[in-house]
Amino acid sequence: EIVLTQSPGTLSLSPGERATLSCRASQSVSSSNLAWYQQKPGQAPRLLIFGASSRATGIPDRFSGSGSGSDFTLTISRLEPEDYAVYYCQQLGSSPNSFGQGTKVEIK
Amino acid sequence: EVQLVESGGGLVQPGGSLRLSCAASGFTFSSYWIHWVRQAPGKGLVWVSHINSDGSSTSYADSVKGRFTISRDNAKNTLYLQMSSVGAEDTAVYYCARGLSRWFGSLVGMDVWGQGTTVTVSS
């Protein structure tokens, strides 16, 4: 089973700042099978990034993904008020299709 | 509108059974893999199971293997999760989500999610 470890657990930033979220896999993951999601309280998750770096439909270009092998990054270039949420990475290359434990981005 | 709507959640006693449903609309259900994902109160997302487009292939998390069964009825555009021998650890919001495929059928994400149905295991 591939274990995904996200860091930091919580990121405290002000609007307009840059957010950098990390997702590290216990073994190599194909870039095509790495996704990122955003979840706000009381809502279902929303797909942000698939294939490590492709934005899903309707996702603003301030969200970008990068990485390969076992290290992946989600970057939010300039935080907007609506971006404060919990972010999860997920690998779908092997079963179980594990999620990371999440990174909470909170207002500083 | 592309939509997934879960139902069937509720209060169930430890050791009991429950069947969740996920009704799809607005897209060709029979063309997509579908997943179940759960989230315990205040916790993160946990992948539970998936099924391929024609129902011939399934996969489960170790924590539910042998207790949960995923199935689908493409004629009814509906996905199911039969839960049995449930315990307190199965208390969660259960989401169904559509699998997104790219690049020769590789699973790359979950692009449509339902609103979730809550399962509470308690005596």
Short mmCIF file of N, CA and C in Angstrom, two decimals, chain A residues 7-106:
data_model
loop_
_atom_site.label_atom_id
_atom_site.label_comp_id
_atom_site.label_asym_id
_atom_site.label_seq_id
_atom_site.Cartn_x
_atom_site.Cartn_y
_atom_site.Cartn_z
N SER A 7 2.55 17.65 4.06
CA SER A 7 3.11 18.61 5.00
C SER A 7 2.99 20.01 4.43
N PRO A 8 2.90 21.03 5.31
CA PRO A 8 2.69 20.86 6.75
C PRO A 8 1.26 20.43 7.05
N GLY A 9 0.96 20.17 8.30
CA GLY A 9 -0.40 19.83 8.67
C GLY A 9 -1.32 21.04 8.57
N THR A 10 -0.78 22.19 8.97
CA THR A 10 -1.52 23.45 8.89
C THR A 10 -0.59 24.53 8.35
N LEU A 11 -1.13 25.36 7.49
CA LEU A 11 -0.39 26.47 6.89
C LEU A 11 -1.17 27.75 7.19
N SER A 12 -0.55 28.66 7.93
CA SER A 12 -1.20 29.92 8.28
C SER A 12 -0.62 31.03 7.41
N LEU A 13 -1.45 31.57 6.52
CA LEU A 13 -0.99 32.57 5.57
C LEU A 13 -2.02 33.67 5.42
N SER A 14 -1.56 34.82 4.98
CA SER A 14 -2.46 35.96 4.74
C SER A 14 -2.91 35.97 3.29
N PRO A 15 -4.07 36.57 3.02
CA PRO A 15 -4.51 36.72 1.62
C PRO A 15 -3.43 37.38 0.77
N GLY A 16 -3.25 36.86 -0.45
CA GLY A 16 -2.24 37.38 -1.35
C GLY A 16 -0.91 36.66 -1.27
N GLU A 17 -0.71 35.92 -0.19
CA GLU A 17 0.55 35.18 -0.05
C GLU A 17 0.52 33.90 -0.89
N ARG A 18 1.70 33.33 -1.04
CA ARG A 18 1.87 32.10 -1.80
C ARG A 18 1.83 30.91 -0.85
N ALA A 19 1.08 29.87 -1.25
CA ALA A 19 0.99 28.66 -0.44
C ALA A 19 1.66 27.50 -1.18
N THR A 20 2.50 26.77 -0.47
CA THR A 20 3.18 25.62 -1.05
C THR A 20 2.90 24.40 -0.18
N LEU A 21 2.20 23.42 -0.75
CA LEU A 21 1.79 22.22 -0.03
C LEU A 21 2.54 21.02 -0.61
N SER A 22 3.00 20.15 0.28
CA SER A 22 3.80 19.01 -0.14
C SER A 22 3.05 17.69 0.06
N CYS A 23 3.30 16.76 -0.83
CA CYS A 23 2.74 15.41 -0.74
C CYS A 23 3.86 14.44 -1.09
N ARG A 24 4.25 13.61 -0.13
CA ARG A 24 5.34 12.67 -0.34
C ARG A 24 4.80 11.24 -0.26
N ALA A 25 5.15 10.42 -1.25
CA ALA A 25 4.68 9.04 -1.31
C ALA A 25 5.73 8.08 -0.78
N SER A 26 5.26 6.99 -0.18
CA SER A 26 6.17 5.99 0.38
C SER A 26 6.88 5.18 -0.69
N GLN A 27 6.34 5.22 -1.91
CA GLN A 27 7.01 4.64 -3.07
C GLN A 27 6.61 5.43 -4.30
N SER A 28 7.31 5.22 -5.37
CA SER A 28 7.10 6.03 -6.56
C SER A 28 5.68 5.92 -7.09
N VAL A 29 5.12 7.06 -7.48
CA VAL A 29 3.78 7.15 -8.05
C VAL A 29 3.90 7.73 -9.46
N SER A 30 3.21 7.13 -10.39
CA SER A 30 3.18 7.72 -11.72
C SER A 30 2.53 9.10 -11.66
N SER A 31 3.13 10.07 -12.30
CA SER A 31 2.58 11.42 -12.28
C SER A 31 1.15 11.47 -12.80
N SER A 32 0.83 10.58 -13.73
CA SER A 32 -0.51 10.61 -14.31
C SER A 32 -1.59 10.23 -13.29
N ASN A 33 -1.18 9.59 -12.20
CA ASN A 33 -2.15 9.10 -11.22
C ASN A 33 -2.17 9.89 -9.91
N LEU A 34 -1.66 11.12 -9.91
CA LEU A 34 -1.61 11.93 -8.70
C LEU A 34 -2.58 13.10 -8.84
N ALA A 35 -3.49 13.21 -7.88
CA ALA A 35 -4.52 14.24 -7.91
C ALA A 35 -4.52 15.05 -6.62
N TRP A 36 -5.05 16.26 -6.71
CA TRP A 36 -5.22 17.15 -5.56
C TRP A 36 -6.68 17.58 -5.48
N TYR A 37 -7.19 17.68 -4.25
CA TYR A 37 -8.57 18.09 -4.00
C TYR A 37 -8.60 19.20 -2.95
N GLN A 38 -9.65 19.99 -3.03
CA GLN A 38 -9.93 21.02 -2.03
C GLN A 38 -11.24 20.65 -1.35
N GLN A 39 -11.29 20.78 -0.03
CA GLN A 39 -12.53 20.55 0.68
C GLN A 39 -12.78 21.67 1.69
N LYS A 40 -13.97 22.25 1.61
CA LYS A 40 -14.40 23.26 2.56
C LYS A 40 -15.38 22.64 3.55
N PRO A 41 -15.52 23.21 4.74
CA PRO A 41 -16.39 22.61 5.77
C PRO A 41 -17.80 22.37 5.25
N GLY A 42 -18.31 21.17 5.50
CA GLY A 42 -19.67 20.84 5.12
C GLY A 42 -19.88 20.57 3.64
N GLN A 43 -18.81 20.56 2.87
CA GLN A 43 -18.92 20.34 1.43
C GLN A 43 -18.16 19.09 1.01
N ALA A 44 -18.55 18.57 -0.15
CA ALA A 44 -17.81 17.47 -0.75
C ALA A 44 -16.48 18.00 -1.30
N PRO A 45 -15.50 17.13 -1.43
CA PRO A 45 -14.24 17.56 -2.06
C PRO A 45 -14.46 17.99 -3.50
N ARG A 46 -13.52 18.81 -3.98
CA ARG A 46 -13.54 19.26 -5.37
C ARG A 46 -12.19 18.96 -6.00
N LEU A 47 -12.21 18.37 -7.18
CA LEU A 47 -10.97 18.07 -7.88
C LEU A 47 -10.33 19.36 -8.37
N LEU A 48 -9.05 19.55 -8.01
CA LEU A 48 -8.30 20.71 -8.47
C LEU A 48 -7.33 20.35 -9.60
N ILE A 49 -6.53 19.33 -9.33
CA ILE A 49 -5.42 18.96 -10.21
C ILE A 49 -5.47 17.45 -10.44
N PHE A 50 -5.28 17.02 -11.69
CA PHE A 50 -5.10 15.61 -11.99
C PHE A 50 -3.83 15.46 -12.82
N GLY A 51 -3.31 14.24 -12.85
CA GLY A 51 -2.08 14.03 -13.60
C GLY A 51 -0.94 14.88 -13.07
N ALA A 52 -0.95 15.17 -11.79
CA ALA A 52 0.07 15.94 -11.07
C ALA A 52 0.09 17.42 -11.43
N SER A 53 -0.28 17.78 -12.67
CA SER A 53 -0.10 19.17 -13.07
C SER A 53 -1.21 19.73 -13.96
N SER A 54 -2.23 18.96 -14.26
CA SER A 54 -3.32 19.43 -15.12
C SER A 54 -4.47 19.96 -14.28
N ARG A 55 -4.87 21.20 -14.53
CA ARG A 55 -5.99 21.75 -13.79
C ARG A 55 -7.31 21.17 -14.27
N ALA A 56 -8.17 20.86 -13.32
CA ALA A 56 -9.51 20.38 -13.66
C ALA A 56 -10.34 21.53 -14.23
N THR A 57 -11.46 21.19 -14.80
CA THR A 57 -12.34 22.17 -15.42
C THR A 57 -12.76 23.25 -14.43
N GLY A 58 -12.58 24.51 -14.81
CA GLY A 58 -13.03 25.62 -13.99
C GLY A 58 -12.10 26.03 -12.86
N ILE A 59 -10.95 25.40 -12.75
CA ILE A 59 -10.03 25.73 -11.66
C ILE A 59 -9.15 26.92 -12.08
N PRO A 60 -9.09 27.94 -11.24
CA PRO A 60 -8.30 29.13 -11.59
C PRO A 60 -6.82 28.82 -11.75
N ASP A 61 -6.14 29.63 -12.57
CA ASP A 61 -4.73 29.33 -12.86
C ASP A 61 -3.79 29.71 -11.72
N ARG A 62 -4.30 30.24 -10.61
CA ARG A 62 -3.44 30.45 -9.45
C ARG A 62 -3.10 29.12 -8.77
N PHE A 63 -3.84 28.06 -9.12
CA PHE A 63 -3.55 26.71 -8.62
C PHE A 63 -2.65 25.99 -9.63
N SER A 64 -1.56 25.45 -9.15
CA SER A 64 -0.69 24.67 -10.03
C SER A 64 -0.12 23.49 -9.27
N GLY A 65 0.14 22.43 -10.01
CA GLY A 65 0.72 21.23 -9.42
C GLY A 65 1.99 20.85 -10.14
N SER A 66 2.89 20.23 -9.40
CA SER A 66 4.16 19.81 -9.99
C SER A 66 4.67 18.60 -9.24
N GLY A 67 5.74 18.03 -9.77
CA GLY A 67 6.40 16.92 -9.08
C GLY A 67 6.41 15.65 -9.89
N SER A 68 7.14 14.69 -9.37
CA SER A 68 7.25 13.38 -10.01
C SER A 68 7.83 12.40 -9.01
N GLY A 69 7.74 11.12 -9.36
CA GLY A 69 8.32 10.09 -8.49
C GLY A 69 7.57 9.98 -7.17
N SER A 70 8.18 10.46 -6.10
CA SER A 70 7.53 10.38 -4.80
C SER A 70 7.31 11.74 -4.16
N ASP A 71 7.62 12.81 -4.85
CA ASP A 71 7.46 14.16 -4.30
C ASP A 71 6.62 15.04 -5.20
N PHE A 72 5.52 15.52 -4.66
CA PHE A 72 4.59 16.34 -5.42
C PHE A 72 4.25 17.59 -4.63
N THR A 73 3.91 18.65 -5.37
CA THR A 73 3.63 19.94 -4.74
C THR A 73 2.40 20.58 -5.36
N LEU A 74 1.57 21.15 -4.50
CA LEU A 74 0.47 22.01 -4.94
C LEU A 74 0.83 23.43 -4.53
N THR A 75 0.76 24.34 -5.48
CA THR A 75 1.07 25.74 -5.21
C THR A 75 -0.15 26.60 -5.51
N ILE A 76 -0.46 27.49 -4.56
CA ILE A 76 -1.48 28.52 -4.79
C ILE A 76 -0.71 29.83 -4.84
N SER A 77 -0.69 30.47 -5.99
CA SER A 77 0.24 31.59 -6.19
C SER A 77 -0.09 32.80 -5.33
N ARG A 78 -1.37 33.13 -5.24
CA ARG A 78 -1.81 34.26 -4.41
C ARG A 78 -3.13 33.86 -3.77
N LEU A 79 -3.11 33.70 -2.47
CA LEU A 79 -4.30 33.21 -1.77
C LEU A 79 -5.45 34.21 -1.85
N GLU A 80 -6.61 33.68 -2.25
CA GLU A 80 -7.84 34.43 -2.23
C GLU A 80 -8.65 33.97 -1.01
N PRO A 81 -9.60 34.79 -0.55
CA PRO A 81 -10.38 34.41 0.64
C PRO A 81 -11.06 33.05 0.50
N GLU A 82 -11.47 32.69 -0.71
CA GLU A 82 -12.18 31.42 -0.92
C GLU A 82 -11.24 30.21 -0.95
N ASP A 83 -9.93 30.42 -0.86
CA ASP A 83 -8.98 29.32 -0.93
C ASP A 83 -8.68 28.69 0.43
N TYR A 84 -9.19 29.30 1.49
CA TYR A 84 -8.92 28.74 2.82
C TYR A 84 -9.78 27.49 3.00
N ALA A 85 -9.10 26.37 3.14
CA ALA A 85 -9.77 25.07 3.07
C ALA A 85 -8.75 23.98 3.45
N VAL A 86 -9.18 22.74 3.36
CA VAL A 86 -8.27 21.61 3.53
C VAL A 86 -7.98 21.01 2.15
N TYR A 87 -6.72 20.66 1.92
CA TYR A 87 -6.29 20.13 0.64
C TYR A 87 -5.74 18.72 0.83
N TYR A 88 -6.15 17.83 -0.07
CA TYR A 88 -5.73 16.44 -0.02
C TYR A 88 -5.07 16.03 -1.33
N CYS A 89 -4.02 15.24 -1.24
CA CYS A 89 -3.49 14.58 -2.43
C CYS A 89 -3.99 13.14 -2.44
N GLN A 90 -4.00 12.53 -3.59
CA GLN A 90 -4.46 11.14 -3.75
C GLN A 90 -3.70 10.49 -4.88
N GLN A 91 -3.37 9.23 -4.71
CA GLN A 91 -2.79 8.46 -5.81
C GLN A 91 -3.80 7.41 -6.27
N LEU A 92 -3.93 7.28 -7.57
CA LEU A 92 -4.87 6.32 -8.14
C LEU A 92 -4.15 5.29 -9.00
N GLY A 93 -2.86 5.15 -8.82
CA GLY A 93 -2.10 4.23 -9.65
C GLY A 93 -2.13 2.80 -9.17
N SER A 94 -2.36 2.62 -7.87
CA SER A 94 -2.42 1.27 -7.33
C SER A 94 -3.46 1.22 -6.24
N SER A 95 -4.00 0.05 -6.00
CA SER A 95 -5.03 -0.12 -4.99
C SER A 95 -4.38 -0.50 -3.67
N PRO A 96 -4.83 0.13 -2.55
CA PRO A 96 -5.90 1.11 -2.44
C PRO A 96 -5.50 2.49 -2.96
N ASN A 97 -6.46 3.22 -3.48
CA ASN A 97 -6.22 4.55 -4.03
C ASN A 97 -6.13 5.57 -2.89
N SER A 98 -5.03 5.57 -2.19
CA SER A 98 -4.89 6.27 -0.92
C SER A 98 -4.88 7.79 -1.05
N PHE A 99 -5.37 8.42 0.02
CA PHE A 99 -5.31 9.87 0.20
C PHE A 99 -4.23 10.21 1.23
N GLY A 100 -3.67 11.41 1.12
CA GLY A 100 -2.88 11.95 2.20
C GLY A 100 -3.81 12.39 3.33
N GLN A 101 -3.22 12.77 4.46
CA GLN A 101 -4.02 13.12 5.63
C GLN A 101 -4.56 14.54 5.58
N GLY A 102 -4.12 15.33 4.61
CA GLY A 102 -4.64 16.67 4.42
C GLY A 102 -3.75 17.77 4.98
N THR A 103 -3.80 18.92 4.33
CA THR A 103 -3.16 20.15 4.82
C THR A 103 -4.24 21.22 4.92
N LYS A 104 -4.36 21.81 6.10
CA LYS A 104 -5.33 22.88 6.30
C LYS A 104 -4.64 24.21 6.04
N VAL A 105 -5.22 25.01 5.14
CA VAL A 105 -4.72 26.36 4.89
C VAL A 105 -5.66 27.32 5.61
N GLU A 106 -5.13 28.01 6.62
CA GLU A 106 -5.94 28.90 7.43
C GLU A 106 -5.46 30.33 7.32
#
